[in-house]
XYZ file of C-alpha atoms in Angstrom:
148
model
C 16.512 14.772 19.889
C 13.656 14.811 17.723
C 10.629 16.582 18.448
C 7.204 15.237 19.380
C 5.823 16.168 15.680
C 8.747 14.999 14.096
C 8.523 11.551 15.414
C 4.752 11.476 15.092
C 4.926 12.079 10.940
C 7.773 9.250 10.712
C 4.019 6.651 10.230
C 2.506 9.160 7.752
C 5.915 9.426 5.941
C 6.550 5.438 5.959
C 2.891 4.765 4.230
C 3.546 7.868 1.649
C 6.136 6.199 0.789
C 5.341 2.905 0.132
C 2.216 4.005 -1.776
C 4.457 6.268 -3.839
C 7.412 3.411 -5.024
C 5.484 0.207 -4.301
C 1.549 0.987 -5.320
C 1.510 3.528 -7.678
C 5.594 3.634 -9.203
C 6.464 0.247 -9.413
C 2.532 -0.981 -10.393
C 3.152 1.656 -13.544
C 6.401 0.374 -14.869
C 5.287 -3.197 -14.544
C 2.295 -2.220 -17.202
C 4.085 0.111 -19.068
C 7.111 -2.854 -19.805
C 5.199 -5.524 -19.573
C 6.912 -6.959 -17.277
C 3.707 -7.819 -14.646
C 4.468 -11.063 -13.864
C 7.379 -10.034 -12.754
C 7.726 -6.465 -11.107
C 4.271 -6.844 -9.146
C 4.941 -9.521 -6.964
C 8.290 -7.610 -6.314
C 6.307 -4.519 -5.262
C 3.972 -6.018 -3.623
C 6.508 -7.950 -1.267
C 8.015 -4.788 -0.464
C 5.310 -3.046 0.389
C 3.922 -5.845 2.458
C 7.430 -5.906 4.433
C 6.481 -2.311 5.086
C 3.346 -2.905 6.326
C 4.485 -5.678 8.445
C 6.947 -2.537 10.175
C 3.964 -0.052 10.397
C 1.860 -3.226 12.351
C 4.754 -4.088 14.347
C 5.335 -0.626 15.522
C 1.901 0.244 15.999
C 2.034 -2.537 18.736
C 5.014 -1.035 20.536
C 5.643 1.639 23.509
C 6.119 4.908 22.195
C 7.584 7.804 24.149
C 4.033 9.437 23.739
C 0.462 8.806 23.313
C 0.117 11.474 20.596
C 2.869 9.133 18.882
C 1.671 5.719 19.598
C -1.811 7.511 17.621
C -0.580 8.562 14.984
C 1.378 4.503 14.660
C -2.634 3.138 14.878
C -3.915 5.284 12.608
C -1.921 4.350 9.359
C -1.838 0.974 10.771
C -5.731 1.621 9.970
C -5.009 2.460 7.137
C -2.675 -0.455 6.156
C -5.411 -2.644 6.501
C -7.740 -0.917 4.261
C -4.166 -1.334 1.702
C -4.400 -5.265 2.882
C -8.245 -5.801 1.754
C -7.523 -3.833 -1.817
C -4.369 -6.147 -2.077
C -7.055 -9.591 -1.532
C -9.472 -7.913 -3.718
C -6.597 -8.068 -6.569
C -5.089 -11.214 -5.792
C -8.679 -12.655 -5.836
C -9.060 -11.456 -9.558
C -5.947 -12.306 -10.711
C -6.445 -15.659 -9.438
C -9.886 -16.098 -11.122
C -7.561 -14.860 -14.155
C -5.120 -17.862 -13.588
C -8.419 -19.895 -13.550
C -9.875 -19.117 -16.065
C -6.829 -19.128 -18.695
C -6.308 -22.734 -17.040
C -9.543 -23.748 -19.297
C -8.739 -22.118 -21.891
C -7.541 -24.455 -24.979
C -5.940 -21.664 -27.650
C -2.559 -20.266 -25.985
C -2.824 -16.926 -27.492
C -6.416 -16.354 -26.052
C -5.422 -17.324 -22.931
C -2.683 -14.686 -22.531
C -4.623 -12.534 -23.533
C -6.999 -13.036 -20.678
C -4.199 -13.036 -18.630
C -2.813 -9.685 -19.288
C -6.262 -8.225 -19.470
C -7.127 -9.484 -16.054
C -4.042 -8.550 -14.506
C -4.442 -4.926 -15.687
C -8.214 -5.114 -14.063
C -6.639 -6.482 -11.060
C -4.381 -3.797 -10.387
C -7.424 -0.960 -10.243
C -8.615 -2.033 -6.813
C -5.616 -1.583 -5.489
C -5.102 1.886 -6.872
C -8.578 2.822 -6.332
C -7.983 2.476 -2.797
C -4.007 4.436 -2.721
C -5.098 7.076 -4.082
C -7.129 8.464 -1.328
C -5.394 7.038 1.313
C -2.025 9.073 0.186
C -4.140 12.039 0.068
C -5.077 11.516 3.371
C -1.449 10.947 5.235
C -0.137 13.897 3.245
C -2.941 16.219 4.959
C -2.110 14.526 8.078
C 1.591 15.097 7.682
C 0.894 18.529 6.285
C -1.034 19.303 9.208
C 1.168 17.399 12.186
C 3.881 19.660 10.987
C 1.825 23.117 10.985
C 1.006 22.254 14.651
C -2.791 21.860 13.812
C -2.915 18.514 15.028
C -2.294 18.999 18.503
C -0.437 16.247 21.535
C-alpha cells in the first residue's frame, strides 16, 4: 500500500513529465529536424491526453483530502499550460493567415517557419516555471514539509 505522500506526488510527477517529453523534448527535436509540422501536433496531442487525465482525476474521490489537493493544484496548473497552448495556436494561425496572402512560395515558408518558431516561446515561457514549481512541490511532499 502506498503511502499518503507517495500517492499525493503521483499529480506533480504526471505534469513533470509531460512538460519534460511533450513541452520542452519533443518541441526541441521538432525545431532542431525540422520536422514542426509534424512532431508538434504529435506532442501536443499527447500532452493534451495528459491533461485531460490530470482534469479527470482532479474531479474524482480520493482516499484523502491532502490527495484530492494536491490533484487541484496541478490541475491549476494545467490550465495555465491550456492558455500558453491558445496563445501559440493563435500565432501560428495568424502565421497560416498570413502566408495564405502571400503570392511568392518561398517567402511564404519562410513566414511560416519563422512564425512557428515564435509560436512555440509562449508555450515554453510558461513550462518553464511551472516545472520548477511541481519539482519543489514534489521535492518537498516527499521531505514531509508539506504536511496532510
Amino acid at each position: 500500500m502506498r503511502s499518503e505522500q507517495s500517492k499525493a506526488v503521483i499529480p506533480h510527477e504526471l505534469l513533470i513529465f509531460n512538460l519534460l517529453i511533450f513541452n520542452i523534448g519533443l518541441p526541441i527535436l521538432a525545431l532542431l529536424t525540422h520536422m514542426e509540422r509534424t512532431l508538434l501536433p504529435v506532442a501536443i496531442t499527447c500532452s493534451l491526453l495528459i491533461i485531460l487525465f490530470i482534469r479527470i482525476m482532479s474531479k474524482r474521490h480520493h482516499d484523502t483530502p491532502f490527495i484530492k489537493t494536491h490533484w487541484k493544484v496541478v490541475w491549476r496548473r494545467c490550465r495555465i499550460i491550456l492558455i500558453a497552448y491558445s496563445i501559440s495556436l493563435s500565432i501560428e494561425m495568424l502565421s497560416s493567415f498570413m502566408a495564405s496572402f502571400q503570392t511568392d512560395p518561398q517567402l511564404a515558408k519562410i513566414m511560416t517557419i519563422a512564425f512557428t518558431r515564435v509560436a512555440i516561446v509562449p508555450t515554453l515561457l510558461v513550462v518553464t516555471p511551472l516545472l520548477i514549481m511541481s519539482t519543489i512541490t514534489t521535492s518537498r511532499i516527499l521531505r514531509g514539509k508539506i504536511e496532510a
